[in-house]
mmCIF file of C-alpha atoms and ligand atoms in Angstrom:
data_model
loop_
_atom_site.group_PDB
_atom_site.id
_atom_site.type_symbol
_atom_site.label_atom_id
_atom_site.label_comp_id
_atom_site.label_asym_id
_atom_site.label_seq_id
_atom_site.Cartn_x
_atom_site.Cartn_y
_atom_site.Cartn_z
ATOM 1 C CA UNK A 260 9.472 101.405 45.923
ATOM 2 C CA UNK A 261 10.141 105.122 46.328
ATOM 3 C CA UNK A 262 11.796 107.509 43.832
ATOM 4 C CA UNK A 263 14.982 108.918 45.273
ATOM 5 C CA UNK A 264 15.709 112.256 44.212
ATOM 6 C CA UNK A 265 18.075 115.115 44.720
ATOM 7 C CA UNK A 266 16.557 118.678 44.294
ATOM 8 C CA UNK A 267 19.135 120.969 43.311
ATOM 9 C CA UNK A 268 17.040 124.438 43.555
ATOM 10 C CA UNK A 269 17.509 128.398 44.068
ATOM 11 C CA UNK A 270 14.251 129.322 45.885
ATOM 12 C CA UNK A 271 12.040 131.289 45.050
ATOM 13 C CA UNK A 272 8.705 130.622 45.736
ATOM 14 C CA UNK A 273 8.096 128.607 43.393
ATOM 15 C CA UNK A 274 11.110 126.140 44.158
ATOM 16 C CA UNK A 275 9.420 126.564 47.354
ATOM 17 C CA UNK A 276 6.309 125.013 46.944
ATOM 18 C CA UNK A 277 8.069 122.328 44.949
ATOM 19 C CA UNK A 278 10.123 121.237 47.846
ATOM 20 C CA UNK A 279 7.057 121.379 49.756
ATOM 21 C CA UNK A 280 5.517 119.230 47.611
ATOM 22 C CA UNK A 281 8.442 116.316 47.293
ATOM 23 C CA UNK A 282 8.058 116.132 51.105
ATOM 24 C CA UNK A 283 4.487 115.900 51.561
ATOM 25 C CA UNK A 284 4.842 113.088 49.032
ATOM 26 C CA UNK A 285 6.856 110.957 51.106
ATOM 27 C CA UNK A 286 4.816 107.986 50.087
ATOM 28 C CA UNK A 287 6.086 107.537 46.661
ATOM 29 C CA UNK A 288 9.514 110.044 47.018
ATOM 30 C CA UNK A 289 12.831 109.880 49.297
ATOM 31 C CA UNK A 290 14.317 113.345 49.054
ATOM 32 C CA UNK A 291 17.905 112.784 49.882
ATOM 33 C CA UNK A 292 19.052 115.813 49.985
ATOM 34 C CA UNK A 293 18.760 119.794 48.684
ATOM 35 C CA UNK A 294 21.416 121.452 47.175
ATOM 36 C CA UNK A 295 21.415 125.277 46.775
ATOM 37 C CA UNK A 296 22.363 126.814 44.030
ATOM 38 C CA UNK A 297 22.535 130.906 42.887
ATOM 39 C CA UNK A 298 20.031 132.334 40.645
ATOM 40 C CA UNK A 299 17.069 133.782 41.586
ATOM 41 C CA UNK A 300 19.120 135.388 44.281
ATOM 42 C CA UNK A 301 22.574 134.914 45.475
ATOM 43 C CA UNK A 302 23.673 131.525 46.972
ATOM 44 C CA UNK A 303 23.529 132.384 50.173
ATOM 45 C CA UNK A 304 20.264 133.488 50.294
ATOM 46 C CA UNK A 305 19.034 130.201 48.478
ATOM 47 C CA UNK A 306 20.603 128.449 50.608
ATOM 48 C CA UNK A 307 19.348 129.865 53.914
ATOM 49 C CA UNK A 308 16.164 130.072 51.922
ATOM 50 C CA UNK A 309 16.005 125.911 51.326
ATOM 51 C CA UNK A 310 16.667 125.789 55.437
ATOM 52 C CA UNK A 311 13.510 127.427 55.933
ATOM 53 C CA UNK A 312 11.531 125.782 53.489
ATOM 54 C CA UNK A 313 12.481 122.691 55.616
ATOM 55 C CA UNK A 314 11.448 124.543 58.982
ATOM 56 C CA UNK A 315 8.375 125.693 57.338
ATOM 57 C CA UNK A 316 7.420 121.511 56.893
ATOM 58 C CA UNK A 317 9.051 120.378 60.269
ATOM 59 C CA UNK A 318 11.898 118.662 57.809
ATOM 60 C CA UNK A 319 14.695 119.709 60.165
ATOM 61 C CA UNK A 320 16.621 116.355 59.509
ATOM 62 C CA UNK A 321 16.985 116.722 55.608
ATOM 63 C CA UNK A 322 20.441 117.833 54.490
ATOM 64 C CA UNK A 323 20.791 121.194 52.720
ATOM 65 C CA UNK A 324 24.515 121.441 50.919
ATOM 66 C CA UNK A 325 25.572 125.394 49.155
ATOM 67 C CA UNK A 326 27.260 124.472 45.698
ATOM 68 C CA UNK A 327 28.184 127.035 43.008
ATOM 69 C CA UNK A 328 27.659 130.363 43.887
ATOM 70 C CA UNK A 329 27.657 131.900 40.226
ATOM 71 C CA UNK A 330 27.508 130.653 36.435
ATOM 72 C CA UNK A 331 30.277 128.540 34.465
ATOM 73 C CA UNK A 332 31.330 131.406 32.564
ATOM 74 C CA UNK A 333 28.990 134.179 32.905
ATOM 75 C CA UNK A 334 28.264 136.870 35.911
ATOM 76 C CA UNK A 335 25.281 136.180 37.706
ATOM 77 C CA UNK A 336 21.928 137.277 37.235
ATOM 78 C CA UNK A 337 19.270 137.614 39.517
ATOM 79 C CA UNK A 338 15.580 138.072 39.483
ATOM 80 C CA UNK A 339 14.845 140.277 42.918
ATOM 81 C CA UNK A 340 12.228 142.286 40.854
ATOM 82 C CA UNK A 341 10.232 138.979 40.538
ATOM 83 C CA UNK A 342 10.979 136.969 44.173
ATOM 84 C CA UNK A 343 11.699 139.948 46.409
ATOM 85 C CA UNK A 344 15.333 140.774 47.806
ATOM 86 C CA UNK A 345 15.343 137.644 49.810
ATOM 87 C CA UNK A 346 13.699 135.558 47.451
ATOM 88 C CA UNK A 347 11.212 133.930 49.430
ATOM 89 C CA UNK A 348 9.418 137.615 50.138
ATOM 90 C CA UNK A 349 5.730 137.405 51.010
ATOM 91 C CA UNK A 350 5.066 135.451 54.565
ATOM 92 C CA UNK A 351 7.272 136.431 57.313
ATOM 93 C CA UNK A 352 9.584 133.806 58.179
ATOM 94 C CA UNK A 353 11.582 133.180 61.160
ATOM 95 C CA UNK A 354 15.854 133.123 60.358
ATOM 96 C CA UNK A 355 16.513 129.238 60.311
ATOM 97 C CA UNK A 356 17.750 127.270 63.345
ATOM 98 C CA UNK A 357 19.083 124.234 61.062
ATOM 99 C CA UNK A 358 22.438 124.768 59.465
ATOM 100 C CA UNK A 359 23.642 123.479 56.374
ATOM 101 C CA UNK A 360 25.920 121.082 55.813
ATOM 102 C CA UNK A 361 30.091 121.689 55.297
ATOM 103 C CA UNK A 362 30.229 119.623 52.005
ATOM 104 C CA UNK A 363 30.129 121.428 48.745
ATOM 105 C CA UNK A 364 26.821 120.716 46.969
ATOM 106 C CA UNK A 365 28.298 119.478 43.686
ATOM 107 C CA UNK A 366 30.693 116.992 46.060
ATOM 108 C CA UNK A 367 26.788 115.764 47.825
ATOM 109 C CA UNK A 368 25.606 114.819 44.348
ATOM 110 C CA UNK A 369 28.539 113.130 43.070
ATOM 111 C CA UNK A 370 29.153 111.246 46.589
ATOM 112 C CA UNK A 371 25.868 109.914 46.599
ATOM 113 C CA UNK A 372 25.532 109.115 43.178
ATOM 114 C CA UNK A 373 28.936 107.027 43.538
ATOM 115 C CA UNK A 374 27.809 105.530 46.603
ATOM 116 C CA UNK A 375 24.411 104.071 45.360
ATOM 117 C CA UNK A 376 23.643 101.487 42.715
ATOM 118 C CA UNK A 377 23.280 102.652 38.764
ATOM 119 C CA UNK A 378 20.115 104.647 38.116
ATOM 120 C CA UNK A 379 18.262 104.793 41.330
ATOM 121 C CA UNK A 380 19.060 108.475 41.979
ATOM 122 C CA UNK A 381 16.487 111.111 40.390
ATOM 123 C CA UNK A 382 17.657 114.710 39.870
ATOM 124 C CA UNK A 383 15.250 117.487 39.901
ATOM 125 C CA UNK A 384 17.145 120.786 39.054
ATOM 126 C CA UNK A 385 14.924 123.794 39.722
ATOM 127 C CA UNK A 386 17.516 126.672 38.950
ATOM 128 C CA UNK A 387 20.545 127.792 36.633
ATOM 129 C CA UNK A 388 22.078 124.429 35.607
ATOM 130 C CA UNK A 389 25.390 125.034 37.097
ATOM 131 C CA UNK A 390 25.403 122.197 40.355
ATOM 132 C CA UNK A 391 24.359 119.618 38.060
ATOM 133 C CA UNK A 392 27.333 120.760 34.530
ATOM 134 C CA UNK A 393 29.913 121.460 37.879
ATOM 135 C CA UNK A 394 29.290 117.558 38.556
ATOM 136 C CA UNK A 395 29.233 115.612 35.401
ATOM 137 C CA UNK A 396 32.577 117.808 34.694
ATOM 138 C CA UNK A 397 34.312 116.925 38.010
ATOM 139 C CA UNK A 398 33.295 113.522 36.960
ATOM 140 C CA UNK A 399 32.059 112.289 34.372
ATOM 141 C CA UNK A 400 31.125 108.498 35.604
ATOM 142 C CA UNK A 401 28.097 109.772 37.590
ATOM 143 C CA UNK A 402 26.697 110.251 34.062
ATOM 144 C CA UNK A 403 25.839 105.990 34.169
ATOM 145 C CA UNK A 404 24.846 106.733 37.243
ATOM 146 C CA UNK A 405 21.947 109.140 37.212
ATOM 147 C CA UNK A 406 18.801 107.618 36.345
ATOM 148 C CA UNK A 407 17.143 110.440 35.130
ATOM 149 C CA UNK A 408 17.171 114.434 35.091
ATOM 150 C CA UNK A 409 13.247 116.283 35.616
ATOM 151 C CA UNK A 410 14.032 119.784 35.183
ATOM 152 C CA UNK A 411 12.539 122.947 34.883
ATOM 153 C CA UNK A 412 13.848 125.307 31.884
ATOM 154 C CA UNK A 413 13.867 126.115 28.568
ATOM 155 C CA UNK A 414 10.655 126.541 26.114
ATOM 156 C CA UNK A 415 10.107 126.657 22.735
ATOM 157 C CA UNK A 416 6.082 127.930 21.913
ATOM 158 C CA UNK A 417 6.698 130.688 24.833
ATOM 159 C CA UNK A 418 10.374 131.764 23.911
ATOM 160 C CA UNK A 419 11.639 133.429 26.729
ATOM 161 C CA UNK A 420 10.409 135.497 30.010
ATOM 162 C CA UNK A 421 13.927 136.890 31.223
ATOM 163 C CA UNK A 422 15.015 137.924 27.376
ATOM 164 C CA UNK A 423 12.197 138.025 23.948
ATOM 165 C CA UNK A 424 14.428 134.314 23.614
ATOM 166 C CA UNK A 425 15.448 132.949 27.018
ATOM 167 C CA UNK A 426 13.846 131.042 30.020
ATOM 168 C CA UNK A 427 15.679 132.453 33.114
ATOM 169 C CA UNK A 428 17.141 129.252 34.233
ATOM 170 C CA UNK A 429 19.138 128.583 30.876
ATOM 171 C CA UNK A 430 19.480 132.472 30.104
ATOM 172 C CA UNK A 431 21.551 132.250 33.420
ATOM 173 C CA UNK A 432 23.834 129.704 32.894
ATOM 174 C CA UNK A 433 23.956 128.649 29.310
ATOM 175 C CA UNK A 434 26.930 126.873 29.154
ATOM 176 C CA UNK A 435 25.788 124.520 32.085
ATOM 177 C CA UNK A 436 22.171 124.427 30.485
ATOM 178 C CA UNK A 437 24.461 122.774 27.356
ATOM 179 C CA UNK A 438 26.379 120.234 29.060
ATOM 180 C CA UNK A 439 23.824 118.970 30.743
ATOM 181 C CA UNK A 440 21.631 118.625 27.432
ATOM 182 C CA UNK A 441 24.279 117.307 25.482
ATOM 183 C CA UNK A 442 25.338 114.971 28.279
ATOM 184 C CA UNK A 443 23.548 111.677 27.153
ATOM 185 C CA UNK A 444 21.604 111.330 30.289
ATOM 186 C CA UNK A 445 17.834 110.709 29.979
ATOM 187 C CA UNK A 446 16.506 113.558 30.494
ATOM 188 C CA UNK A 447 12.592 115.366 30.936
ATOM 189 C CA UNK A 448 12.012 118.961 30.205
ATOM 190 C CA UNK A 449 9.202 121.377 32.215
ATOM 191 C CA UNK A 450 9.600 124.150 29.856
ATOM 192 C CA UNK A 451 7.480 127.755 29.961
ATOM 193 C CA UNK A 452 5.594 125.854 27.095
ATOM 194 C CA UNK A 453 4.266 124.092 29.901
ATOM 195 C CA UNK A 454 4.615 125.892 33.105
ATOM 196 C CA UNK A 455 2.140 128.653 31.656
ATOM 197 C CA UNK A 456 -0.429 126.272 31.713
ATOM 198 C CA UNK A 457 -0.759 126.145 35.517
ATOM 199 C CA UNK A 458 -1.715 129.678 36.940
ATOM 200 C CA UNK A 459 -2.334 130.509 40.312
ATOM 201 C CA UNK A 460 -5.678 132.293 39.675
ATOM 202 C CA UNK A 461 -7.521 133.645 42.346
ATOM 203 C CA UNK A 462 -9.739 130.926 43.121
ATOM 204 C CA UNK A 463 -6.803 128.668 43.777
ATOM 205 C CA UNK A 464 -4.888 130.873 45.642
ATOM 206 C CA UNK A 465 -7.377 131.228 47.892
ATOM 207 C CA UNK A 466 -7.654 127.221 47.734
ATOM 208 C CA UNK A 467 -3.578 127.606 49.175
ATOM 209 C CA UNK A 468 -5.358 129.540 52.118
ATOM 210 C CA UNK A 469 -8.037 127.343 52.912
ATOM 211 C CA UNK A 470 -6.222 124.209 52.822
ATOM 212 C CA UNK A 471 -6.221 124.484 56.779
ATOM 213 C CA UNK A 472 -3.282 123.725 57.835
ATOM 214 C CA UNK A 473 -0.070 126.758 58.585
ATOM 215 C CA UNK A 474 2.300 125.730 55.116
ATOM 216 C CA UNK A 475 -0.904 126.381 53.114
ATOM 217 C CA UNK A 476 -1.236 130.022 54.948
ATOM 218 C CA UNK A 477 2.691 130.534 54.333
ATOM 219 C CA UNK A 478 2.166 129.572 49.804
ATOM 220 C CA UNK A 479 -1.042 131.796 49.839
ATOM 221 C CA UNK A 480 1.549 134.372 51.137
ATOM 222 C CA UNK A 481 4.112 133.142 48.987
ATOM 223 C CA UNK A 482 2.028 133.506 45.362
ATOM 224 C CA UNK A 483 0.113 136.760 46.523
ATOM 225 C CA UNK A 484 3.951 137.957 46.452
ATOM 226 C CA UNK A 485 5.124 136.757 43.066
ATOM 227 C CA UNK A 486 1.864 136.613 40.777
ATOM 228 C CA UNK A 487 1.631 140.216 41.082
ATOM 229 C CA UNK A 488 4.783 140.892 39.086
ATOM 230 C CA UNK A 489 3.475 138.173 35.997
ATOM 231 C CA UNK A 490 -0.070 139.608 36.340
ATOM 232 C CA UNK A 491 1.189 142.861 35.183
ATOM 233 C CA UNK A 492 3.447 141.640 32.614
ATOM 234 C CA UNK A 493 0.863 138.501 31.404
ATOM 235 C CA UNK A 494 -2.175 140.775 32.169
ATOM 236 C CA UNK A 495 -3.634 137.146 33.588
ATOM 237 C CA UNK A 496 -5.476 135.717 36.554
ATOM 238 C CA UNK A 497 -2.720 134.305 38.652
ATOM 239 C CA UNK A 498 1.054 133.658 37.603
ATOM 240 C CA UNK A 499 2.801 130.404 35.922
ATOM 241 C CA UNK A 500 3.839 128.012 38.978
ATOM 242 C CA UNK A 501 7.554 126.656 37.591
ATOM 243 C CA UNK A 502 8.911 124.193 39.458
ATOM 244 C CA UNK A 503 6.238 122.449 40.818
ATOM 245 C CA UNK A 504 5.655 120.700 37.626
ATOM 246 C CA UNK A 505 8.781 118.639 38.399
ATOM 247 C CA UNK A 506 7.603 117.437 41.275
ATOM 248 C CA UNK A 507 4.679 116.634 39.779
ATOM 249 C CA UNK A 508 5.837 114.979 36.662
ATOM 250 C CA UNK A 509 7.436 112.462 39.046
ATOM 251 C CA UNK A 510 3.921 112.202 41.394
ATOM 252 C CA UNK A 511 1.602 111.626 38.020
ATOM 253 C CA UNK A 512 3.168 111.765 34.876
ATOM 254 C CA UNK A 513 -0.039 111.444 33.030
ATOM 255 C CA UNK A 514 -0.597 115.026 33.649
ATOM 256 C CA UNK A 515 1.723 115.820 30.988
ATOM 257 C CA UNK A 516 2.285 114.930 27.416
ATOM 258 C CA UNK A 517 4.816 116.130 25.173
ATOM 259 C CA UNK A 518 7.555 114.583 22.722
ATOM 260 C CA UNK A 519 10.802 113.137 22.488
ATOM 261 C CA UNK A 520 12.712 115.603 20.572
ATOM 262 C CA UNK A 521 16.415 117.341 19.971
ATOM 263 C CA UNK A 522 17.167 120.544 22.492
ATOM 264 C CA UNK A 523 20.441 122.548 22.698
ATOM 265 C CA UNK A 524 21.002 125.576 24.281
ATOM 266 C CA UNK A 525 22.482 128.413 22.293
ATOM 267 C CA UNK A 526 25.913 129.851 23.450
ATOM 268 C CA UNK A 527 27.204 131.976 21.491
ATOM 269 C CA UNK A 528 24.848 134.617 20.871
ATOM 270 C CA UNK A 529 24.381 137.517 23.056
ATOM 271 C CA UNK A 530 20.865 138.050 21.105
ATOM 272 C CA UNK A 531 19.729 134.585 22.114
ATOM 273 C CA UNK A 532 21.828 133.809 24.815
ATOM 274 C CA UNK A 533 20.244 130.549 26.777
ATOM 275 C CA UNK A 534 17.842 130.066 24.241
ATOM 276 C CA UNK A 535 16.171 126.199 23.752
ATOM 277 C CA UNK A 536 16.221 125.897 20.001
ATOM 278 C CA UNK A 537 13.700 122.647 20.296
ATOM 279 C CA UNK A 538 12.906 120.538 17.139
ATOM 280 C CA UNK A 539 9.764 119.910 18.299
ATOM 281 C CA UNK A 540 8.722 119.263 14.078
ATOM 282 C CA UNK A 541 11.728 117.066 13.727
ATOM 283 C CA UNK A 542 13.349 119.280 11.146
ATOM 284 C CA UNK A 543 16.973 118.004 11.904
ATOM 285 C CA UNK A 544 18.624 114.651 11.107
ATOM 286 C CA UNK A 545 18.427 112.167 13.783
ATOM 287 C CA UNK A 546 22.363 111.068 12.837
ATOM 288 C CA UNK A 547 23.310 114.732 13.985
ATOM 289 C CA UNK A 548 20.724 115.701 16.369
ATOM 290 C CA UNK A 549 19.740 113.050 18.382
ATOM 291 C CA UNK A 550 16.295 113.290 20.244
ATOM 292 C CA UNK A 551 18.105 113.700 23.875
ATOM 293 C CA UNK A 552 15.083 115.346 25.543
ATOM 294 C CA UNK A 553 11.341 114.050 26.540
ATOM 295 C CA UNK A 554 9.703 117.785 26.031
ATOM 296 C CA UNK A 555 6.976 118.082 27.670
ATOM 297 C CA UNK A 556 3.855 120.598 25.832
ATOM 298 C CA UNK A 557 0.823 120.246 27.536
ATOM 299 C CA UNK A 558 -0.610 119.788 31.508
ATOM 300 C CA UNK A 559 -4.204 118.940 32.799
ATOM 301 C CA UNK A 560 -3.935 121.967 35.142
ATOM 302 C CA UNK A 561 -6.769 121.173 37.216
ATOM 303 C CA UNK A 562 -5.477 117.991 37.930
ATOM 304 C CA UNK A 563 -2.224 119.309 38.733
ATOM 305 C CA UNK A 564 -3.787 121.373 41.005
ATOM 306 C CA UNK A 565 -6.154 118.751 42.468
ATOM 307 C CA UNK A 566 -2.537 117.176 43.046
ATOM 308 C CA UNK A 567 -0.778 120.036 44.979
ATOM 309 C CA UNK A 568 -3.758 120.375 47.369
ATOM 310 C CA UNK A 569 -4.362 116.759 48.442
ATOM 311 C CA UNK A 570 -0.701 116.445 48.821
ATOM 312 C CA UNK A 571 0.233 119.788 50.560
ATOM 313 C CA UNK A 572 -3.085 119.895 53.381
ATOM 314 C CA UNK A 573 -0.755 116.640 54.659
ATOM 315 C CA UNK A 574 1.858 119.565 55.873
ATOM 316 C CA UNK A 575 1.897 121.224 59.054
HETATM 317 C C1 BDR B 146 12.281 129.750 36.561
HETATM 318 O O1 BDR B 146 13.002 130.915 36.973
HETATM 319 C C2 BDR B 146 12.803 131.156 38.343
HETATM 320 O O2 BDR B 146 12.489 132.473 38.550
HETATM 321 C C3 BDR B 146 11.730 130.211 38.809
HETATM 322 O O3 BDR B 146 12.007 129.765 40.118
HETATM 323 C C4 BDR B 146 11.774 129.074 37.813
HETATM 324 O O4 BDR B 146 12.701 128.083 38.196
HETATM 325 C C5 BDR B 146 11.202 130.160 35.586
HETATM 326 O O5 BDR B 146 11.759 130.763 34.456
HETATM 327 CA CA1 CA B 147 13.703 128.058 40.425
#
């Protein structure tokens, strides 16, 4: 049977190629819908920016929702200086004929949720936190409902690549980035730990270009774009590809290993703000911190690789 999932994303490139990849993979996933969410750049922009991700794979008939269009608590921050003012800089892109949809993205996730049976429904956030906290606050009985949470954020070995302590996805919305640790729901972490195991190095890039079909043009474009701004700051061959691993996970979880282990998200700090204090030695009592998150450490990046091509040469 296939894996229904939700991606709830702020593309970016990155988020890009991971939507890409959920719908090449229609033979083990059922994407039921996208829901937008700010971060990398304002909502609107991520939104119109998941409409042409679905353009750019002839996906016209998958629903895109807009949900919260800045942090719990906090002002939003962006990351322009990494994606490009639109977010999705690199390949030039025509403005999207689909529309979105009227419904408010955190309504989409609850409503369908509600509407299908007890953990069937995957969600796969790819951005700040703040769709997924808005939800299990509005109501709290989707949290028996979700089957499990694959997200990118956090990291623990890598610390931080927004602040010296922070992952940009819980640096932006903390507060969400807590609730939905804390939340009891089963949930599997991509953090930089990981992430910064699979760079797009030149060879591979170049793989993106020869894969011979137009989306695989359109990601060479894509990563030329962003790897140049983690080049300079890594000094590496090629940049970290995020999200993807999500997808991934959910394709061939034997790519990844990691361990079962207590994360929060620190609040209160303006120092550490967002950071994922991980007890990845199991330093803590079980009683008071209980092991809430599968954290994953390490990726076979040439098989993840391996994986994006075969699946994303099935696109247009
Ligand atoms: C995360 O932040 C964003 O810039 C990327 O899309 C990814 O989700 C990495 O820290
Ligand atoms: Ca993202």
């Amino acid at each position: 049977m296939r894996r229904k999932i939700i991606i709830d994303t702020d593309p970016g490139q990155d988020d890009a190629i991971a939507i890409l990849l959920a719908l090449a993979a229609k033979d083990k996933l059922e994407l039921l819908g996208i829901t937008a969410v700010a971060g990398n750049v304002p909502l609107e922009l991520t939104t119109k920016n998941a409409l042409k991700i679905l353009e750019v794979a002839k996906e016209t008939n998958i629903a895109v929702f807009s949900g919260c269009k800045a942090p719990l608590k906090r002002k939003l921050v962006t990351a322009e200086h990494v994606h490009g003012p639109t977010g999705l800089n690199g390949p030039q892109l025509a403005e999207p004929k689909i529309k979105q949809q009227d419904q408010h993205g955190v309504d989409f996730i609850i409503d369908t949720l509600r509407q299908h049976p007890e953990k069937t429904i995957t969600l796969c956030p790819l951005g700040p936190l703040t769709n997924i906290a808005s939800a299990i606050i509005k109501a709290p009985d989707i949290v028996e409902k979700i089957d499990e949470i694959v997200l990118m954020g956090g990291a623990y070995f890598e610390v931080g690549n927004v602040t010296p302590a922070a992952e940009f996805n819980f640096y932006v919305d903390p507060e969400a980035a807590n609730i939905v640790m804390c939340s009891g729901i089963k949930i599997t972490m991509m953090p930089l730990d990981v992430t910064h195991q699979v760079l797009t190095t030149k060879e591979r890039s170049q793989k993106f270009a020869n894969l011979g079909n137009e989306t695989g043009k359109i990601i060479y474009h894509w990563v030329k774009y962003f790897k140049k701004f983690d080049e300079e700051k890594y000094k590496s061959d090629g940049a970290p590809l995020h999200d993807p691993c999500v997808i991934a996970y959910l394709l061939k979880p034997d790519l990844f290993s990691g361990r079962k282990i207590n994360v929060r998200i620190e609040t209160n700090s303006e120092l550490t703000r967002g950071m994922s204090v991980a007890d990845y030695w199991g330093i803590t009592d079980e009683k008071d911190c209980p092991r809430n998150v599968n954290f994953m450490r390490h990726v076979d990046d040439e098989g993840f690789y391996q994986l994006l091509f075969d699946y994303l040469k099935k696109l247009p």
